[in-house]
Structure formats: C-alpha cells, structure tokens
XYZ file of C-alpha atoms in Angstrom:
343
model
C -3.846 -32.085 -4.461
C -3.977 -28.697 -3.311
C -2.317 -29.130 -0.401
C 0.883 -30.548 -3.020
C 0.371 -27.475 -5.171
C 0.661 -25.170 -2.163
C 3.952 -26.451 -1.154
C 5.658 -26.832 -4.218
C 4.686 -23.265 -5.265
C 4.415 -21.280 -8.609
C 8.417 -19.725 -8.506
C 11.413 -21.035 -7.772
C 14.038 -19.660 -5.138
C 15.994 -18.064 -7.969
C 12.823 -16.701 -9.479
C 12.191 -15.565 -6.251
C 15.572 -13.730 -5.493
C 15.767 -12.160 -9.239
C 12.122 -10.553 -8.561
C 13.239 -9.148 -5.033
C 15.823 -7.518 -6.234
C 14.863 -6.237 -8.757
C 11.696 -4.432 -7.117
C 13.622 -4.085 -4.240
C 16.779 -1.802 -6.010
C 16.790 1.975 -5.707
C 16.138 3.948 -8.978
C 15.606 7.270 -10.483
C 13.027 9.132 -11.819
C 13.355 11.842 -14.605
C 14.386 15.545 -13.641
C 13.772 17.286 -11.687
C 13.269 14.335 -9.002
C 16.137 12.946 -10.342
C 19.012 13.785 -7.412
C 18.074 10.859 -5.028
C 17.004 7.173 -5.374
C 13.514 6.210 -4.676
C 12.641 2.119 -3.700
C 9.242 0.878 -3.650
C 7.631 1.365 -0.785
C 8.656 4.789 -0.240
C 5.901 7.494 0.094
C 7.165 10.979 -1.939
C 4.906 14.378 -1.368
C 5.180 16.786 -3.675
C 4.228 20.222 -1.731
C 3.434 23.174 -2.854
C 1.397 26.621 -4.065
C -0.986 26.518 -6.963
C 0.515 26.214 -10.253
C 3.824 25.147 -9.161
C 4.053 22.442 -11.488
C 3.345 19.898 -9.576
C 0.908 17.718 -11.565
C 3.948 18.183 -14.633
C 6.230 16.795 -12.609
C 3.592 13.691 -12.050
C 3.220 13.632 -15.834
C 7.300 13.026 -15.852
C 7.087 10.645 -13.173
C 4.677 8.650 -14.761
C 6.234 8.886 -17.982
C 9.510 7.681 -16.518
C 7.541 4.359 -15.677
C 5.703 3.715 -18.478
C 8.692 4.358 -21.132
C 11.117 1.313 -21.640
C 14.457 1.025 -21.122
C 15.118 0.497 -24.489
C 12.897 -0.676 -27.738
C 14.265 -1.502 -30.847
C 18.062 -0.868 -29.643
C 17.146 2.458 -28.577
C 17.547 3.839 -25.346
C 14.929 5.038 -23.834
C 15.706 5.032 -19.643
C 12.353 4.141 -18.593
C 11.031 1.550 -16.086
C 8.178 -0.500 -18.451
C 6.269 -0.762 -15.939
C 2.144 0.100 -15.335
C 1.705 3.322 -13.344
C -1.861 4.196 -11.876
C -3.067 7.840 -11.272
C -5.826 8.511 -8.890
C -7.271 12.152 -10.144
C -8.794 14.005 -7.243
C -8.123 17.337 -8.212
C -10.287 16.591 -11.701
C -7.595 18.530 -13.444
C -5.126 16.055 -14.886
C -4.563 15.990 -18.312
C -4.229 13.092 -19.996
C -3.568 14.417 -23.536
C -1.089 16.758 -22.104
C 0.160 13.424 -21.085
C 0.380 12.347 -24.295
C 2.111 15.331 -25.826
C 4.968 15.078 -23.227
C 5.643 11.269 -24.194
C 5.883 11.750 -27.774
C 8.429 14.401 -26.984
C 10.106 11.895 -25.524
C 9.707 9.169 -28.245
C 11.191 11.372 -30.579
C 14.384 12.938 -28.725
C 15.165 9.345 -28.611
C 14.749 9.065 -31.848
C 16.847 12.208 -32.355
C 14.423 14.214 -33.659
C 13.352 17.418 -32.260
C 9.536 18.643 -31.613
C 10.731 21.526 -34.499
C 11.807 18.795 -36.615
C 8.777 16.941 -36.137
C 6.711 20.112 -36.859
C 8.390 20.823 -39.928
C 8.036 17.538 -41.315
C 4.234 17.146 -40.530
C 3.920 20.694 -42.859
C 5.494 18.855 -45.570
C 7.939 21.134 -45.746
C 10.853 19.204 -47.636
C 12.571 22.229 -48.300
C 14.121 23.211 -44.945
C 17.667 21.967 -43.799
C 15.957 19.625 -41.010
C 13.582 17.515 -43.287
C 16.961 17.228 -45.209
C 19.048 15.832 -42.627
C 16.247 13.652 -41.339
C 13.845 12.455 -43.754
C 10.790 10.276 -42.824
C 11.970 10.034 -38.975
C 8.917 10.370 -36.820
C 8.207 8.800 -33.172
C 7.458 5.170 -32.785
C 3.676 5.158 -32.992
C 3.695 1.399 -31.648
C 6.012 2.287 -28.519
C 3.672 5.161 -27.752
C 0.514 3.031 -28.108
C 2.123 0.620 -25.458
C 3.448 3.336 -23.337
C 0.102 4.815 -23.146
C -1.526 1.266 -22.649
C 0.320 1.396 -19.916
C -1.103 4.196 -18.084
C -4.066 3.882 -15.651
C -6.226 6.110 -14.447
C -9.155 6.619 -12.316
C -11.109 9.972 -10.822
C -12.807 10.874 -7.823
C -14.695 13.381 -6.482
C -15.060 12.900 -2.934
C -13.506 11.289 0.306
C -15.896 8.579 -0.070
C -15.161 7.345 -3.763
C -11.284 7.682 -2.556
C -11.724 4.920 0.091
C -13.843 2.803 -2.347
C -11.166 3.029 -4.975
C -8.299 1.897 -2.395
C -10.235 -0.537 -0.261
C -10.335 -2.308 -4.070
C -6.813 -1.245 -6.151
C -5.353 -4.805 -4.766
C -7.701 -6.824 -7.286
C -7.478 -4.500 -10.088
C -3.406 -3.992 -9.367
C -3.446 -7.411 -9.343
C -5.610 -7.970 -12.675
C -4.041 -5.049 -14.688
C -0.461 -7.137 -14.145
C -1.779 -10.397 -15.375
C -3.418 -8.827 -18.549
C -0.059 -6.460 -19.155
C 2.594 -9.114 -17.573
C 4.346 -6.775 -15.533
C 3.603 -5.328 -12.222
C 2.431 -1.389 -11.152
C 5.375 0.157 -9.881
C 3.761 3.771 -9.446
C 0.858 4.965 -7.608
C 0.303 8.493 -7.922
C -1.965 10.565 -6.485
C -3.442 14.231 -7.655
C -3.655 15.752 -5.065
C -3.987 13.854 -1.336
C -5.774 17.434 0.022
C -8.296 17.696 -2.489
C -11.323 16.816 0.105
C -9.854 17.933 2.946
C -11.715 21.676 3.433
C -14.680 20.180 2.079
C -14.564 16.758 5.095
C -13.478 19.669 7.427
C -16.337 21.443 7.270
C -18.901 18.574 7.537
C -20.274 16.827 10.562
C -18.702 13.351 11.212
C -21.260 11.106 9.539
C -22.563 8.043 11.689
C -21.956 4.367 9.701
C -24.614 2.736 11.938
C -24.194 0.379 14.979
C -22.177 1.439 18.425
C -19.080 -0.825 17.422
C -18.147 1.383 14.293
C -16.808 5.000 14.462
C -17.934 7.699 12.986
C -16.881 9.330 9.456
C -14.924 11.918 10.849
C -11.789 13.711 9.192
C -9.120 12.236 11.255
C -10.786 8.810 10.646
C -11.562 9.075 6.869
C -7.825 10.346 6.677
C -6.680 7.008 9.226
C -8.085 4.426 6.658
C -6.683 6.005 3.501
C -3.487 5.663 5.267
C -3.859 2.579 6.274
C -5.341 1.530 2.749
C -2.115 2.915 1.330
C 0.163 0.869 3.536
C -1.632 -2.245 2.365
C -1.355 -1.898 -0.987
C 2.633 -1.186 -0.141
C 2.463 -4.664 1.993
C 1.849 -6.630 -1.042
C 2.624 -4.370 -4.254
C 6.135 -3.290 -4.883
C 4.790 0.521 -5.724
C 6.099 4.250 -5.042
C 4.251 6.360 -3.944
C 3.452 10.411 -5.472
C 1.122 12.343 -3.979
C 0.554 16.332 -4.570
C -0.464 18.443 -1.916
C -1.407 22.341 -2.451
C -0.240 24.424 0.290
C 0.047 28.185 1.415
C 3.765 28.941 1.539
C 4.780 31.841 3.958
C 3.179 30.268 7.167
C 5.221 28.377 9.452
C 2.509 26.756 11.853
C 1.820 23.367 11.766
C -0.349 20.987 13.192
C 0.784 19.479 16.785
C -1.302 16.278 16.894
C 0.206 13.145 18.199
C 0.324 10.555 15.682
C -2.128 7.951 16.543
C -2.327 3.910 16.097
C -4.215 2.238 13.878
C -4.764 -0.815 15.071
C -0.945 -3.096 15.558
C -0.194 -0.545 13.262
C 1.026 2.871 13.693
C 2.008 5.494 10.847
C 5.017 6.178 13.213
C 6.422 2.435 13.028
C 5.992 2.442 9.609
C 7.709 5.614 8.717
C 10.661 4.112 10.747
C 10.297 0.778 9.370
C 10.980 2.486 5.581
C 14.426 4.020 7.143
C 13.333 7.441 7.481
C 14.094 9.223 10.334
C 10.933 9.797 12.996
C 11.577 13.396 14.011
C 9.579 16.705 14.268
C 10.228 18.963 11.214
C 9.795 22.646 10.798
C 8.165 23.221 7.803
C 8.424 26.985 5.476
C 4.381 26.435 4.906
C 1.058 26.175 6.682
C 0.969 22.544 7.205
C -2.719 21.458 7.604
C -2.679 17.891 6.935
C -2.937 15.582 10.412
C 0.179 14.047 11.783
C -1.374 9.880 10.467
C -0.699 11.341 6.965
C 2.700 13.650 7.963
C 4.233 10.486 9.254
C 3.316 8.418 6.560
C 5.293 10.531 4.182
C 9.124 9.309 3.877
C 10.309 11.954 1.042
C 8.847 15.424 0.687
C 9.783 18.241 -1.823
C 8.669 21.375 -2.065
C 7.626 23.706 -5.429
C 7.665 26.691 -6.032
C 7.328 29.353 -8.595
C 9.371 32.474 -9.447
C 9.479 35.773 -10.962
C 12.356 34.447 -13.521
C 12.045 33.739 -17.169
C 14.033 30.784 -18.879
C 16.702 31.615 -21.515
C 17.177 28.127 -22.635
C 15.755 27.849 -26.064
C 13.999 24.961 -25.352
C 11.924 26.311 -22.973
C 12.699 30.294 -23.757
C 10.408 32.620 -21.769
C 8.468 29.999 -19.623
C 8.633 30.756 -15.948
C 11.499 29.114 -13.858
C 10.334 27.019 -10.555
C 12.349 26.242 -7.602
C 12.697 22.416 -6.284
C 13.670 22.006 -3.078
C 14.017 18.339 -0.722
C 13.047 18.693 2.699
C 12.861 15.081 3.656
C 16.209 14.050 3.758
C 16.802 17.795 3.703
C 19.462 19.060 0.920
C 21.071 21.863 1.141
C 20.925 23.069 -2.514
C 18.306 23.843 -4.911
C 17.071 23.094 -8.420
C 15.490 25.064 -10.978
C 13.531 23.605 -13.697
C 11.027 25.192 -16.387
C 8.191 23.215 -18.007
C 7.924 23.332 -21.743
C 6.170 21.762 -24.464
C 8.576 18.339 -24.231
C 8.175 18.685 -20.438
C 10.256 19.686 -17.233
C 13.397 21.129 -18.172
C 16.487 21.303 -15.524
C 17.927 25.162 -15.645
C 20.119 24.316 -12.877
C-alpha cells in the first residue's frame, strides 16, 4: 500500500507544471527594489551605513508579499504569500510594520493617511470626510496580511544556526496551516554577530571528527543552511548588512567547499556571474557568504531634504545595484506610508 501511494503521488503533471511556474516566474517587489526581477532562489543583500533605511525597505519587501493581488475587486499588487523575518539586529519593528500596511490598505482604497486622520477626529466638517464618508482600510485584509507575517529573534550565532537547522519543518507547517507557501526569507541583519564571533576563541564541539566553532565555520553552515532551505522552498532571499562606506579593501579569501557543495557553484548555478568585484565599502564579511550573494544594493543617506508633500522634509537616500551593476541611481525618502521614489 505504500509502495502504490508513492507512485501514484499527491499532484498531477499539470498540477505540477502550474506550481513550477508559477514559483519559478520573475517578479517585482515594491520601490525602491522595484527596477529588476527577482525569482526564488535568488539571494539579495541590502548594504549599507547605519540608518540608511535598510530595515524600511525590508518592511516594503515584506509587505509586498504578504498583501494580495487583489481582495474584494481591488487591486492591491501583492504576492499573498507568508514571509518570515529572522530579527538579529533586535531592532525591527513590527508595529511600524503595521502602520506601513494600513497605508497601503487604504491608498487602495483611495483614501489618504490625512483622510483617514480626519475621519478618525470625527471631523465631518472638512471637504475630505465629505467626499469620502465612512471609507476606512479593510480591517479583515489587514488581519490576514498581518497573519501572514512571521517572525522570530535571535541574539547570537548560536540561536541563528538553531533557527535554520529547523525553518524546513516550521516552513513546511506554517504552509499547511495558511495554504500557501513562504516566498520570503528575510534577514535583519546577516552581520549582527560577526564582531562579537570575531573576537571569541573558536569553541571546541567535542570529539576529534568535528571542527571547531570558529567564525569561518559558524558562517560555512549558515550558508549552507540557507542553500537548503532554497533546495526545497521556493523563497527569496533579503538580508541587511551594515557597513562602513568610504573604504575600498576587501577581504581576499578563497571561497572554500563545503562538502559536494561550494558557494562558488552555487552562485553560478543561480546565473550570476562568478567574478571578483570592487566594492565602494569596507567589505568584512568572508568570501562563503560574498559568493553566496546573487543581487546586492547599496544605501545610502544624504544631506537632501524631500519636497514631495508626501514625504516633505524627510531625508532623501540614494539606491544603488551593484550586482548586476546599473549605471543609474534612485532616490527614495521614507515617510509615514513608507518608501517613497523621488527619482
């Protein structure tokens, strides 16, 4: 009986096709990381100085997952898919979270966060409460947008590990209980432990067949945890990565094999070109994780004030892609409803 039940399978070959490519097709985020298609399995580092805005722009990527494509005949451009954040930094904020989807809720709704302001005042006096009585965001899409959203912390290299070493089962167990699959794994922010590992002594596991806990080799197996989850999970990859822009040095270690795998093969295997980069920042990260990465953008802030009403005096940031390299560059400012393009 099992044996029968192996071979005649739980999906048909159509089934089959429809789900491949599906996961398989290229889509796009919201802006700013909105000027080239991303596919699952792809590996995207966002790089830059503190407060640069990265962890907003994971807020908008994880927001573009969560949100549906459209509910209740609106349109809403999102994935509907689970996204899961692993919080190293300790710093993401879930309620700011929050604040930027119902933003979101309600321009689709065509209301504006004044509108909604107004109307939560009671003021039914003003031209907008006029125009647009009684129209608030859809508390039931934001309760499943936001059931949607996982989330776990850690605070240290060795809680990291655990958490990977087990995200198959609870990827896996999060999709039955939600019916549909996690299609974003993003991570705040990949360097958090890595001064902190750098200046301990490699810790010995016990037993002259297993290597020490060094850096390189906790680094190795999160890689190599990653690229298993990508095996067998259709996901994307976001990881932040704080950085000292100004410094042109990087690291000159030669990527090493992990096992039949190497970080090298896969990079290659993903379509991304395998070639030495120079970088406009200290790069301190070892080459298992540099060649792991297939997309990489780089954030940074400037001395500029937005005059978009939207987002009117909030500072201006500069976007640029360095993996495939572009030649122009974006500016964005971060407001109350989110990342705003300027540019």
């Amino acid at each position: 009986m099992a044996l029968t039940g192996w071979i005649e399978g739980d999906e048909s070959a159509e089934d089959m096709l429809s789900r491949l490519l599906t996961d398989g097709s290229p889509f796009f985020f919201l802006p700013p990381l909105h000027r080239l298609p991303l596919r699952v399995g792809n590996v995207l580092e966002l790089v830059g100085p503190p407060s640069s805005a990265k962890t907003q722009i994971l807020l908008q990527a994880a927001i573009s997952c969560i949100l549906p494509k459209e509910w209740n005949g609106l349109h809403y451009g999102g994935l509907g898919r689970l996204v899961m954040v692993l919080d190293l930094d300790c710093r993401f904020d879930v309620s700011c979270l929050a604040k930027f989807l119902k933003h979101r809720i309600m321009e689709a709704n065509g209301l504006s966060s004044k509108d909604h302001h107004e109307q939560q005042l009671g003021d039914e006096s003003n031209s907008h409460s006029k125009r647009k009585p009684n129209i608030f965001y859809d508390e039931e899409l934001f309760a499943v947008c936001m059931r949607r959203f996982l989330y776990v912390r850690c605070y240290d290299s060795f809680e990291f590990l655990t958490t990977l070493k087990t995200l198959h089962y609870r990827l896996k167990k999060e999709s039955e209980a939600h019916g549909i699959s996690v299609h974003c794994l993003l991570i705040d922010s990949i360097g958090a432990f890595h001064w902190v590992d750098r200046a301990c002594r490699p810790l010995p596991v016990g037993g002259d067949n297993r290597k020490s806990l060094s850096l390189l080799g906790v680094l190795e197996t999160i890689v190599q945890e990653i690229n298993n989850l990508l095996l067998v999970h259709p996901l994307v990859v976001i990881a932040t990565k704080t950085t000292i822009i100004g410094d042109k040095s990087s690291t000159n270690e030669i990527p090493r094999k992990l096992g039949n795998w190497s970080a090298t093969n896969n990079l290659c295997s993903r379509d991304s070109k395998c070639k030495t980069q120079h970088l406009p920042y200290h790069e301190y990260m070892p080459s298992i994780w540099q060649t792991f990465v297939t997309h990489r953008v780089l954030v940074q802030a400037t001395d500029q004030n937005c005059a978009i009403d939207e987002v009117q005096g909030h500072s201006i940031y500069l976007l640029e892609w360095l993996l495939p390299p572009l030649k122009s560059y974006y500016k964005f400012a971060v407001g109350e409803a989110g990342v705003v393009v300027t540019s």
